[in-house]
Every structure is written in structure tokens, then in C-alpha cells.
XYZ file of C-alpha atoms in Angstrom:
336
model
C 32.298 12.351 -34.872
C 33.785 10.283 -32.049
C 32.520 9.962 -28.528
C 33.944 8.637 -25.304
C 30.519 7.630 -24.003
C 30.388 3.999 -22.922
C 27.342 1.828 -23.622
C 25.311 0.709 -20.598
C 26.694 -2.360 -18.867
C 24.696 -5.155 -17.259
C 25.881 -5.422 -13.672
C 25.597 -9.201 -13.500
C 27.975 -9.805 -16.427
C 31.757 -9.656 -16.136
C 34.043 -8.191 -18.815
C 33.918 -11.497 -20.683
C 30.117 -11.671 -20.674
C 29.829 -14.367 -18.012
C 27.206 -14.294 -15.287
C 28.476 -13.250 -11.873
C 27.305 -12.109 -8.461
C 28.159 -8.426 -8.001
C 30.736 -7.768 -5.280
C 29.173 -5.175 -2.951
C 31.837 -5.182 -0.248
C 32.904 -1.607 -1.065
C 29.358 -0.226 -1.061
C 28.122 1.816 1.862
C 25.486 0.367 4.155
C 22.323 2.485 3.982
C 18.652 2.130 4.766
C 16.959 0.759 1.652
C 13.294 0.465 0.684
C 11.551 -0.841 -2.425
C 7.867 -0.888 -3.358
C 6.534 -3.184 -6.088
C 3.034 -3.854 -7.383
C 1.015 -6.084 -9.664
C -2.589 -6.870 -10.537
C -4.423 -10.179 -10.326
C -7.193 -10.178 -12.931
C -10.132 -12.458 -12.249
C -13.939 -12.434 -12.273
C -16.439 -10.391 -10.306
C -17.629 -13.665 -8.769
C -14.164 -14.392 -7.369
C -13.810 -10.837 -6.051
C -17.106 -11.192 -4.172
C -16.073 -14.568 -2.735
C -12.658 -13.308 -1.607
C -14.096 -10.213 0.029
C -16.699 -12.349 1.821
C -14.018 -14.894 2.856
C -16.160 -17.576 1.189
C -13.682 -19.401 -1.041
C -13.445 -23.234 -0.863
C -9.890 -22.955 0.508
C -8.684 -21.029 3.565
C -8.431 -17.254 4.063
C -7.278 -16.223 0.596
C -5.600 -12.908 1.338
C -3.907 -14.086 4.542
C -2.468 -17.090 2.708
C -1.232 -14.947 -0.199
C 0.297 -12.441 2.222
C 2.227 -15.137 4.096
C 3.401 -16.669 0.810
C 4.645 -13.310 -0.451
C 6.514 -12.540 2.762
C 8.093 -16.005 2.782
C 9.145 -15.607 -0.859
C 10.766 -12.228 -0.164
C 12.838 -13.825 2.605
C 14.000 -16.569 0.199
C 14.658 -14.414 -2.864
C 18.354 -15.294 -2.970
C 17.372 -18.969 -3.290
C 14.939 -18.285 -6.130
C 16.936 -15.695 -8.121
C 20.440 -17.141 -8.555
C 22.569 -13.973 -8.500
C 20.753 -12.130 -5.705
C 22.517 -11.471 -2.416
C 21.179 -12.793 0.856
C 19.636 -9.901 2.757
C 18.599 -9.454 6.359
C 15.163 -7.974 5.755
C 13.897 -5.654 8.458
C 10.330 -5.553 7.125
C 8.106 -6.945 4.384
C 4.555 -5.653 4.135
C 1.988 -6.793 1.571
C -1.342 -5.052 0.981
C -4.280 -5.784 -1.283
C -6.860 -3.578 -2.969
C -9.949 -4.378 -5.011
C -11.559 -3.262 -8.247
C -14.619 -4.902 -9.781
C -12.533 -7.559 -11.512
C -9.065 -7.467 -9.980
C -7.041 -7.637 -6.799
C -4.103 -5.244 -6.652
C -1.035 -6.502 -4.809
C 1.608 -4.195 -3.366
C 4.737 -5.169 -1.432
C 7.139 -2.957 0.516
C 10.506 -4.421 1.513
C 13.051 -2.762 3.805
C 16.587 -3.506 4.922
C 19.820 -1.824 5.953
C 22.645 -3.068 3.772
C 24.928 -2.678 0.784
C 22.469 -3.639 -1.939
C 18.844 -2.866 -2.713
C 15.652 -4.803 -1.996
C 13.972 -4.405 -5.383
C 14.051 -8.122 -6.146
C 12.624 -8.988 -2.737
C 9.650 -6.654 -3.278
C 9.082 -7.930 -6.820
C 9.349 -11.565 -5.734
C 6.846 -10.955 -2.931
C 4.313 -9.526 -5.391
C 4.813 -12.324 -7.925
C 4.482 -15.160 -5.409
C 1.531 -13.534 -3.650
C -0.150 -13.335 -7.071
C 0.632 -16.971 -7.869
C -0.820 -17.944 -4.506
C -3.988 -16.005 -5.289
C -4.229 -18.037 -8.500
C -3.837 -21.284 -6.591
C -6.513 -20.239 -4.116
C -9.128 -19.242 -6.722
C -8.387 -21.584 -9.634
C -11.325 -23.848 -8.782
C -13.660 -20.932 -9.513
C -11.622 -19.102 -12.188
C -8.843 -21.150 -13.842
C -8.360 -18.337 -16.379
C -7.205 -15.707 -13.832
C -3.957 -13.888 -14.667
C -1.270 -12.001 -12.739
C -0.228 -8.909 -14.713
C 2.008 -5.865 -14.515
C 4.482 -6.948 -11.824
C 6.694 -3.867 -11.595
C 8.846 -1.738 -9.346
C 7.160 1.498 -8.202
C 9.802 3.157 -6.046
C 13.149 2.474 -4.426
C 15.207 4.427 -1.917
C 18.708 4.210 -0.509
C 22.192 3.602 -1.820
C 24.273 5.815 -4.095
C 21.379 6.806 -6.361
C 18.922 7.730 -3.597
C 15.260 7.940 -4.588
C 13.859 6.488 -7.811
C 10.199 6.519 -8.784
C 8.531 5.027 -11.823
C 7.304 7.582 -14.315
C 3.870 6.706 -15.699
C 5.313 7.291 -19.164
C 7.737 4.400 -18.597
C 4.951 1.871 -18.072
C 3.689 -0.006 -21.111
C -0.107 -0.331 -21.521
C 0.215 -4.071 -21.001
C 2.293 -3.783 -17.829
C 0.009 -1.165 -16.312
C -3.409 -2.525 -17.191
C -4.728 -0.997 -13.990
C -2.300 0.906 -11.749
C -2.761 0.977 -8.003
C -4.381 4.418 -8.360
C -6.014 4.531 -11.753
C -8.172 7.626 -11.318
C -8.473 10.786 -9.254
C -10.797 8.858 -6.938
C -8.025 7.010 -5.165
C -7.928 6.103 -1.505
C -5.808 4.305 1.066
C -7.139 2.653 4.207
C -4.819 2.668 7.225
C -5.419 0.599 10.364
C -3.650 1.289 13.675
C -3.773 -2.028 15.521
C -0.879 -3.709 17.287
C -2.802 -6.983 17.489
C -3.782 -6.750 13.828
C -0.199 -6.086 12.760
C 0.995 -9.062 14.821
C -1.722 -11.334 13.470
C -3.266 -11.948 16.894
C -6.408 -9.897 16.351
C -8.708 -9.731 13.296
C -9.106 -6.421 11.477
C -12.791 -5.592 11.930
C -12.777 -2.025 10.593
C -10.325 -1.747 7.694
C -12.269 -4.037 5.313
C -15.490 -2.166 6.116
C -13.919 1.152 5.105
C -12.324 -0.355 1.980
C -15.645 -1.843 0.884
C -17.459 1.447 1.517
C -14.942 3.356 -0.590
C -14.983 0.798 -3.403
C -18.761 1.025 -3.567
C -18.321 4.769 -4.151
C -15.974 4.347 -7.077
C -12.588 4.663 -5.364
C -9.541 2.637 -6.340
C -8.586 1.445 -2.867
C -5.186 0.498 -1.489
C -5.159 -1.466 1.735
C -6.150 -1.961 4.462
C -2.572 -1.202 5.509
C -2.247 -2.556 9.060
C 0.416 -1.082 11.351
C 1.137 -1.425 15.050
C 0.153 1.636 17.074
C 3.805 2.486 17.721
C 4.538 2.398 13.969
C 1.599 4.493 12.779
C 3.874 7.328 11.584
C 5.525 4.863 9.182
C 2.049 3.685 8.230
C 1.064 7.217 7.239
C 4.125 7.526 5.021
C 3.181 4.204 3.429
C -0.419 5.341 2.863
C 0.804 8.552 1.206
C 2.699 6.641 -1.511
C 1.155 7.483 -4.860
C -0.480 10.621 -3.433
C -4.025 9.264 -3.071
C -6.871 11.733 -2.985
C -8.062 10.322 0.352
C -6.665 8.445 3.358
C -9.071 7.077 5.948
C -7.422 5.775 9.106
C -9.020 3.782 11.891
C -7.777 3.204 15.418
C -5.238 4.806 17.711
C -7.387 7.861 18.476
C -8.019 7.263 22.183
C -6.023 8.195 25.264
C -4.202 4.947 25.994
C -0.378 5.195 26.155
C 0.007 3.654 22.684
C -2.630 5.745 20.862
C -0.625 8.027 18.576
C -2.620 8.408 15.347
C -3.716 12.035 15.958
C -0.185 13.188 16.796
C 1.344 11.414 13.795
C -1.324 12.861 11.498
C -1.166 16.404 12.881
C 2.597 16.476 12.375
C 2.062 16.101 8.609
C -0.961 18.366 8.072
C -0.648 21.374 5.797
C -4.259 22.457 6.389
C -6.292 21.518 9.470
C -10.001 20.754 8.890
C -11.365 20.341 12.435
C -15.003 20.528 11.375
C -14.954 16.999 9.940
C -13.454 15.475 13.082
C -15.852 17.437 15.306
C -18.847 16.247 13.259
C -17.707 12.630 13.622
C -17.471 13.014 17.412
C -20.895 14.667 17.546
C -22.459 11.874 15.483
C -20.894 9.276 17.765
C -22.360 10.770 20.940
C -25.836 9.776 19.731
C -24.768 6.173 20.355
C -22.329 6.507 23.255
C -20.964 9.361 25.378
C -17.519 7.774 25.002
C -17.359 9.190 21.459
C -16.155 12.519 22.858
C -12.932 10.779 23.949
C -11.838 10.250 20.349
C -8.975 12.608 19.458
C -9.097 12.009 15.707
C -8.102 14.867 13.416
C -8.675 15.635 9.734
C -7.109 17.864 7.120
C -4.900 18.064 4.047
C -1.418 16.672 3.499
C -0.535 18.268 0.186
C -3.622 17.485 -1.916
C -4.521 14.369 0.072
C -7.464 14.523 2.464
C -6.895 12.446 5.603
C -9.569 11.590 8.153
C -8.947 9.731 11.428
C -11.791 7.434 12.485
C -12.066 5.598 15.811
C -11.077 1.946 15.994
C -14.494 0.521 16.846
C -16.987 -0.738 14.235
C -19.579 1.674 15.597
C -17.183 4.597 15.432
C -16.304 3.741 11.847
C -19.981 3.528 10.918
C -20.611 6.965 12.416
C -17.560 8.434 10.692
C -18.524 7.105 7.280
C -22.061 8.444 7.666
C -20.567 11.904 8.241
C -18.271 11.603 5.239
C -20.935 10.309 2.850
C -22.612 13.648 1.990
C -19.349 15.631 2.180
C -16.791 13.593 0.305
C -17.545 14.409 -3.333
C -17.791 18.120 -2.596
C -14.600 18.431 -0.578
C -12.549 16.331 -3.005
C -13.788 18.460 -5.891
C -12.679 21.585 -4.033
C -9.254 20.110 -3.280
C -8.840 19.206 -6.955
C -9.727 22.764 -7.969
C -13.285 22.128 -9.092
C -16.787 22.388 -7.699
C -19.223 25.294 -7.366
C -16.549 27.810 -6.294
C -14.871 27.538 -9.704
C -17.983 27.669 -11.858
């Protein structure tokens, strides 16, 4: 039997098998996004030191983040056949398990070719920088599973990695490796610009990790970009998103509006309980406009941006979280 089907062709080879840069002049300019991830495996001792900002070198995560962003901007210099791209955004976030640091990079541009290589390069170089920063304590650390998670834009539109496509070696520990997955989102213009330290996101991430969650973030976005931050936090469909900041009445506070626009089910009781708990410390707690509810099967809770407000919010969530997540997943006493 004969077939007219042609075998797959490698885009960077010409018809004589020679390496070439692909001519993209006839491609349409579209908005393009790519998300890549990897995992830096190390020791529990290193994880504790990094989280406490107590390594012999400088701020480990800040240094790795800057290195990854710089690498994404120079991808065409590092990968010979890549096109030069005018990147509109590169964001790098970190999460923790007991013995690893997850690295995720999101790259965006508007152009004629995708940003997959920029996202992948950012993850790889951020991981190598982590190794450089911790090698005095753990020279045996490894960077594993650097891979593309999603890409959007161009002729083929949306692509998302199927778990079945990931080898056991490449996915030693995915960003969300269990049903207890969470993302931490911070609304802070100063934090996003690097002019103000994030005093609440790490507290929430640590609290969630201590309760067995695989945590992504903190993802830090300017107040005006919090809607994009929510879309970022929803990647991978975590079971929980906890946001902090942007819940007041200043002109830039927009977290409640951005969250409410996405809610499928409103759960006002959680937000009301957080406000009530806060009033025991300060009457200003009633000014918080945070909301809570479900986006699909993801529970999202807005917390205030102050350390005290976060403490009060987490104390409200502590006795509720296991029960409500079990209900959302279809389990718990109602199904017994």
C-alpha cells in the first residue's frame, strides 16, 4: 500500500539537511506566551537555608530570578538559530518541597515566532544559578525536568503538555504533584518593581507547605496587573489560590474586582469570617473588600496585604481548609 504522507520535518534544516534560521517574514504577528518549568533537587538543609535567606552568598532566589530573566533576553545569543525577540514580559517564580525548589518561567511577546526557547532558557539558567548559590552546602544538587508546559499564539494556538507525554525522569516532581496544590499571589506594585520587599507571600507559602501543599509562588504582580496575575495563578488548575494585597479602597486596589469577575461560586462566609477575625486587632479590618469562592474547582481566597491581616486570614482558614477542599473534590462527610 502506498501513502502520500510526508515524514515530519525539522524546521531548522533545509532540504539538503543543513542547519538554517527559519524565515518567519510571512508569519502573522500575534501575542505569544510560553510557560516552562524545572526542578532543582537539593537537601532539606539547603531548602531551610534558602527559605530563611541564610545562605553564605546573597539573596538566592532574587539572584536566580535576575539570572533567568537576563538569560531569556539573551536567548538568541545562547541558542544559535533562535530569532531575536522583543520580550514584553518574563516572570520567574519559585516553589518549595521538602527537598526541591521548583522553577517556573513565563515569557511573553508579540511577534512572528514563539517564546518557548526564552522560557526554557530562563528556567535552565535560573536553575544553574541556584546551583552556583548553594554548591558550598550541597555540591551534589541537580537541575531536572526542564520542560515546556504550555504555549499560546501563532498558527497552532494553544498547546499544553499532556502528563502522559512526560517521562518519569523528566517529571520527577511536577509543579503540582498532588491534589493538595496551591498558588500564592501577591498584589504589590512595589514588590513587582523590586522596590519593596514581599512580607506576606513567603509567609503564606510557608504556611501552606507546612500543611502538605505543593506550592507555586509567590507570584508577585503590580496592582494594575492583578487580573493577569490571577490567570497566571490558575495555570495547572491548583486546588487553592491564596492572594494577598489589593483589597483596600485606594485607586489601585483591584484584587476583589478581578477575582469576582472569574468566580463561578461565591463563598462570602470565608471573607466575612476573615474580616470579623481582623476586627479583634484593628477596626480597620472592616475596610478589606476581599472575596472568596470557586473558579472551576479552584478555591480562591483574598487576604489583606498586611502581615497582621494575613495572620488573621490563615487562622480562619486553618480549621476549614481540609473540609472545604474535600467537598470541592467530591469527598467528605456529605458523600459518605
